[in-house]
Amino acid sequence: MGASQSGRLHMFQDLADKTGFSTEQINNLHIRFMYLTQDEDTLRREHLENISNLALNPIRRQIVEAFFDKRNLGEKEKGCLQEIGFEEFVTILSFFRPPKPNTAECLEMKEMKNIKKEKLRFLFNMHDTDNDGVITLDEYRHVVEELLSSYETIGAETTKAISDAAMLEVASVTVGQMGPDEFYEGITFEQFMQILKNVEIETKMNIHFRKMDKRTMQCGK
Amino acid sequence: MPMPSSVYFCLLRAVFLVCFVNPLIILGLSEDVNEIQDHHHHQPKENLTGLPIVTFKWHHVQTPYLVIIWVFVAGLAKLSVVELSHHVTSVFPESGLLIMLGFVLGGIVWGADMAQSFKLIPPTFFYYLLPQIILDASYFMPNKLFFSNLGAILIYAIFGTCWNAATVGLSLWGCYEAGVMGNLDIGLLQFLLFGSLIAAVDPVAVIAVFEEVHVNEVLFILVFGESLLNDGVTVVLYNVFDAFVSLGGPRIDAAEIFKGIFSFVVVAFGGSFLGIVFAILLSLLTRCTKHIQIIEAGFIFVVGYLSYLTAEMLSLSAILSITFCGICCQKYVNANMDEKSVTTVRHAMKLLANGSEIMIFLFLGVTAVDTEIWVWNTGFILLTLLFVFIYRIIGTFLFTWMLNKFRLVPIEVIDQVVMSYGGLRGAVAYGLAAMLDEDKIPEKNLMISTTLIVVYFTVILQGITMKPLVQWLKVKRAAHSDLKLIEKLNNRAFDHILAAVEDICGRIGDNWWTRGWNRFEENYISWLLMKSKARKNRDYLFNIFHKLNLEDAINYVSEGERQGSLAFSRSDEAANVDFKKQFGSEFADVMPNIMVDMSNYELGIEHFSVTSIVKDTIPSVSLDIHGQDRKNAMDDINAHHLLQQHLYRSRKNHRHKYSRSHFSINQNEDEVQEIFQRTMRSRLESFKSAKMGVNPAKKITKHHKKELMHKMPNGHTDSTGHLYGDEVDRAVGRDTGAINSTFMRDMYTIGAGIENPVFLPDMDSPAHSPPWLMETEAVAPSQRAQRRLPWTPNRLRRLAPMRISTCSTDSFLMADVSLTLEEHEEQPQTDNEDMRPVFD
């Protein structure tokens, strides 16, 4: 970005306010961003796909997609972007920001719930690939398939059976006993929240952004 | 409601036990004990005047007899405690009740002997009672949770314990110097020694209390892990100070202190390392115990105990050794051993641990009733209580404060309160106190009585108040989830997502290490320590899947029993049940590779045990998933039991063969043949209605099930994707949109019209030549099969068929196969109907 040094600082400050990162973290992330994009202004899929550690991740495709998913960027419209700028990059990463430690104790329950909901929404969008607000069986099978793809000992059939079973589990818990004429569309976001309500996602879906130094910054390419 | 009467009855029984049975036993015992002394003297004098028919030889059996009587009494004690009214048990923790019962028993013994002839002595405790408890705790340790919190646990266990020991010791010494305790013969070192023995939070007490409270998992693992490890640390610390005391104050210089610290490190880490070595040995051993299944379960206990004794011999930390042995071996051992042995281990482990736990608490009570050990020193005792309590709180908050600086998810204040309040002292402290050498520590009895008071105070008082405290503070409880599979799937996805985001941010974090370790473990350690067969089936998700299926199998069978037979059907309400049944039938072809040894699969009763159930059963999709209280440990045994009752018994008499190394009766070819023939016949009956002209694969129909099952594992390794895969693809393609709309309906359909061919009247005489031989061309799917057909591919089930190599891709055939298998399973049930009175 052709902004001057002070302009950049200003931008970082804005981003920090918006996403809850500290300016230092933003700065670090920016370095990383520039490193990934090889000093371009925008990040494209192949940049992420080039990260060597990521290559071993069975669900990397979904994760990479999530970075380009407009829904995760707070936009109403659906669809995918081809490339994202630094701001979007940081926005996506802010889903993984732990709640600020100093405020953790006094966080209102409501606020905690919002954080949780946001994080769940992110996960939900990741599974709901066709943006129709429902994770259908096919979509879920796909997720499970990718998830288990690194275990070559589990055949495709088993994978399918597992995803089917999981889906049925959701159906039985969220809908209860179904009448003979009912059918199950798939997991809606409400049901998704319901089934994950016991998982303390607000404490789990976090990573440290704190200790980033030059050394680790360069790794993974 | 029979409730009041049963409660009343239980109470009555408890009262009876306590008042009558126990005194009788104990009075009898203690008198005998006295008699023996006399007996010994008299014996030589007796002259044999004639051949005695029977003689009373009490002294021959005295020791084992007393031991076993006490074990028996302990069992009764547990029974009476548990059967006590729920009002009492919901307030008092069991451990506290046992101690109090111990007071009563001790009082009776004391009343009889005017001395306490039964005491918990340290060698008994450390060599015979403690090891299995620790082994149990570590063997069932939730490893992932444990290792992800290992840092915190170690901090608490090592530094927390040292902190407690040092502060309590020093403060007591300070107060003593200030003259609060009057005149005692204790020096600084002795105070520190005492501090170190009183510092340990006791795993036995902690588990007993926290198990009933159900706090959230992180809190639980912190308290539990800490108590487990800090026992080891305390013992080490105790030994170091003990050595210092023997050395005497003046001769301790900087070098000795340094040596003490060094030995602390060596003993603790050496013990842990030794445990890991034994775990590796054990895992390797179980790799090759396939042919001695009956005894393989024993190796866990033997090797575990061996690691304990070896560490003790090398004066390393025995507790840490057995802890790490259990923690490290569990995964590989469970994978390597036959499922039956795994069940055996689990139950035996629980039995031993529970048994010793009861004994320990009971004897903690019994021991107290003894005038000899009680030395009262108000200052010392009260101050110890106070310091133990206060420094535990300070220590917890201090170390948590430090830890929270590094933890991603800080430990909350409420959790810290519970942690510090959960600092229960127990038998380890008492054992160490009783081990003190009276020559070196003149005030030994004071220390013992103080320790006992601290134990009673913490176990009983804190134990009782723990539950209300947890409720009052609204501590996050463990979530009871109905969902198993999807939760695990989500967790798995989570791990990957977090790791990926870390990669993207370019940070090497916890997830990176975890992943690296997992990969290493998978590639090398598993390769070394696990059977190749086991390795295949060890995926975590697959396990859950497997377990759920097992549960469903149990539900299925018990539902069948409830309704009178597995053939219940036709009821509209029972749609879900039939659904299960449907799955049940499907299931046999599903995952042959779960079976460790498929070739064992026969219709013989014994071979149908747990492993095969698992395979055969299913997944009720759990429409009634809520209703089940599932305790994993119980499942296996239930299944085993149920199946034992339900599986086929021929009208022929059992030919019981006794074999010490196998459980096998009735593996009789004729019988298998008979079942098969019946099944085939009944199946054909049901097929008459339609002629679809499907050509049955000869291999399937010609041979009985054993054969068939046999093939499957082979088939599925090679031609995996194609055979059945095409159909699946087609199916998926076809009903991408429709799938959801059909599946619930399908379940219903299945339920609607199942006839049970097994009940056809004429099944007894396989008179004519086997139908399957003649009808190679014309076997047609039955009504049932037809009904199934349209939805076979997209039916949702937990267990999709793994392909059967010998079978074509034809779904008709699939239905056929499953039918056959289903009927095989139903068959026994019908027979059992006749037999049941006999078994009941």
PDB file of N, CA and C in Angstrom, chain B residues 689-715:
ATOM      1  N   SER B 689     -42.374 -64.441  -2.396  1.00  0.00           N
ATOM      2  CA  SER B 689     -43.325 -63.522  -2.988  1.00  0.00           C
ATOM      3  C   SER B 689     -42.891 -62.911  -4.313  1.00  0.00           C
ATOM      4  N   ALA B 690     -41.647 -62.748  -4.498  1.00  0.00           N
ATOM      5  CA  ALA B 690     -41.263 -62.070  -5.725  1.00  0.00           C
ATOM      6  C   ALA B 690     -40.135 -62.793  -6.425  1.00  0.00           C
ATOM      7  N   LYS B 691     -40.077 -62.622  -7.680  1.00  0.00           N
ATOM      8  CA  LYS B 691     -38.962 -63.228  -8.403  1.00  0.00           C
ATOM      9  C   LYS B 691     -38.229 -62.145  -9.159  1.00  0.00           C
ATOM     10  N   MET B 692     -37.171 -61.795  -8.621  1.00  0.00           N
ATOM     11  CA  MET B 692     -36.438 -60.741  -9.276  1.00  0.00           C
ATOM     12  C   MET B 692     -35.335 -61.306 -10.135  1.00  0.00           C
ATOM     13  N   GLY B 693     -35.135 -62.557 -10.039  1.00  0.00           N
ATOM     14  CA  GLY B 693     -34.147 -63.182 -10.892  1.00  0.00           C
ATOM     15  C   GLY B 693     -32.734 -62.722 -10.643  1.00  0.00           C
ATOM     16  N   VAL B 694     -32.467 -62.440  -9.454  1.00  0.00           N
ATOM     17  CA  VAL B 694     -31.098 -62.041  -9.183  1.00  0.00           C
ATOM     18  C   VAL B 694     -30.227 -63.271  -9.007  1.00  0.00           C
ATOM     19  N   ASN B 695     -29.144 -63.230  -9.582  1.00  0.00           N
ATOM     20  CA  ASN B 695     -28.259 -64.351  -9.435  1.00  0.00           C
ATOM     21  C   ASN B 695     -27.442 -64.218  -8.176  1.00  0.00           C
ATOM     22  N   PRO B 696     -27.693 -65.050  -7.248  1.00  0.00           N
ATOM     23  CA  PRO B 696     -26.951 -64.888  -6.008  1.00  0.00           C
ATOM     24  C   PRO B 696     -25.512 -65.315  -6.181  1.00  0.00           C
ATOM     25  N   ALA B 697     -24.696 -64.627  -5.578  1.00  0.00           N
ATOM     26  CA  ALA B 697     -23.305 -65.025  -5.656  1.00  0.00           C
ATOM     27  C   ALA B 697     -23.168 -66.325  -4.902  1.00  0.00           C
ATOM     28  N   LYS B 698     -22.630 -67.284  -5.565  1.00  0.00           N
ATOM     29  CA  LYS B 698     -22.631 -68.602  -4.956  1.00  0.00           C
ATOM     30  C   LYS B 698     -21.857 -68.627  -3.651  1.00  0.00           C
ATOM     31  N   LYS B 699     -20.816 -67.945  -3.667  1.00  0.00           N
ATOM     32  CA  LYS B 699     -19.998 -68.024  -2.456  1.00  0.00           C
ATOM     33  C   LYS B 699     -20.754 -67.577  -1.234  1.00  0.00           C
ATOM     34  N   ILE B 700     -21.567 -66.655  -1.443  1.00  0.00           N
ATOM     35  CA  ILE B 700     -22.272 -66.163  -0.280  1.00  0.00           C
ATOM     36  C   ILE B 700     -23.296 -67.158   0.195  1.00  0.00           C
ATOM     37  N   THR B 701     -24.047 -67.649  -0.736  1.00  0.00           N
ATOM     38  CA  THR B 701     -25.126 -68.504  -0.301  1.00  0.00           C
ATOM     39  C   THR B 701     -24.667 -69.891   0.043  1.00  0.00           C
ATOM     40  N   LYS B 702     -23.624 -70.282  -0.552  1.00  0.00           N
ATOM     41  CA  LYS B 702     -23.259 -71.664  -0.360  1.00  0.00           C
ATOM     42  C   LYS B 702     -22.602 -71.923   0.979  1.00  0.00           C
ATOM     43  N   HIS B 703     -21.908 -71.005   1.388  1.00  0.00           N
ATOM     44  CA  HIS B 703     -21.193 -71.264   2.621  1.00  0.00           C
ATOM     45  C   HIS B 703     -21.856 -70.526   3.743  1.00  0.00           C
ATOM     46  N   HIS B 704     -21.606 -71.037   4.860  1.00  0.00           N
ATOM     47  CA  HIS B 704     -22.275 -70.330   5.932  1.00  0.00           C
ATOM     48  C   HIS B 704     -21.519 -69.089   6.336  1.00  0.00           C
ATOM     49  N   LYS B 705     -22.082 -68.497   7.251  1.00  0.00           N
ATOM     50  CA  LYS B 705     -21.642 -67.172   7.617  1.00  0.00           C
ATOM     51  C   LYS B 705     -20.162 -67.035   7.911  1.00  0.00           C
ATOM     52  N   LYS B 706     -19.695 -68.006   8.541  1.00  0.00           N
ATOM     53  CA  LYS B 706     -18.294 -67.925   8.904  1.00  0.00           C
ATOM     54  C   LYS B 706     -17.461 -67.651   7.680  1.00  0.00           C
ATOM     55  N   GLU B 707     -17.754 -68.447   6.707  1.00  0.00           N
ATOM     56  CA  GLU B 707     -17.045 -68.328   5.463  1.00  0.00           C
ATOM     57  C   GLU B 707     -17.186 -66.917   4.912  1.00  0.00           C
ATOM     58  N   LEU B 708     -18.398 -66.506   4.972  1.00  0.00           N
ATOM     59  CA  LEU B 708     -18.718 -65.238   4.383  1.00  0.00           C
ATOM     60  C   LEU B 708     -17.987 -64.097   5.069  1.00  0.00           C
ATOM     61  N   MET B 709     -18.022 -64.159   6.319  1.00  0.00           N
ATOM     62  CA  MET B 709     -17.349 -63.109   7.058  1.00  0.00           C
ATOM     63  C   MET B 709     -15.868 -63.135   6.752  1.00  0.00           C
ATOM     64  N   HIS B 710     -15.466 -64.306   6.553  1.00  0.00           N
ATOM     65  CA  HIS B 710     -14.081 -64.514   6.260  1.00  0.00           C
ATOM     66  C   HIS B 710     -13.616 -63.740   5.049  1.00  0.00           C
ATOM     67  N   LYS B 711     -14.437 -63.716   4.105  1.00  0.00           N
ATOM     68  CA  LYS B 711     -14.047 -63.082   2.852  1.00  0.00           C
ATOM     69  C   LYS B 711     -13.924 -61.581   2.996  1.00  0.00           C
ATOM     70  N   MET B 712     -14.741 -61.067   3.782  1.00  0.00           N
ATOM     71  CA  MET B 712     -14.862 -59.635   3.740  1.00  0.00           C
ATOM     72  C   MET B 712     -13.602 -58.844   4.014  1.00  0.00           C
ATOM     73  N   PRO B 713     -12.890 -59.246   4.961  1.00  0.00           N
ATOM     74  CA  PRO B 713     -11.697 -58.450   5.220  1.00  0.00           C
ATOM     75  C   PRO B 713     -10.801 -58.382   4.002  1.00  0.00           C
ATOM     76  N   ASN B 714     -10.734 -59.486   3.299  1.00  0.00           N
ATOM     77  CA  ASN B 714      -9.869 -59.478   2.136  1.00  0.00           C
ATOM     78  C   ASN B 714     -10.402 -58.519   1.102  1.00  0.00           C
ATOM     79  N   GLY B 715     -11.668 -58.713   0.841  1.00  0.00           N
ATOM     80  CA  GLY B 715     -12.283 -57.953  -0.222  1.00  0.00           C
ATOM     81  C   GLY B 715     -12.086 -56.479  -0.016  1.00  0.00           C
TER      82      GLY B 715
END
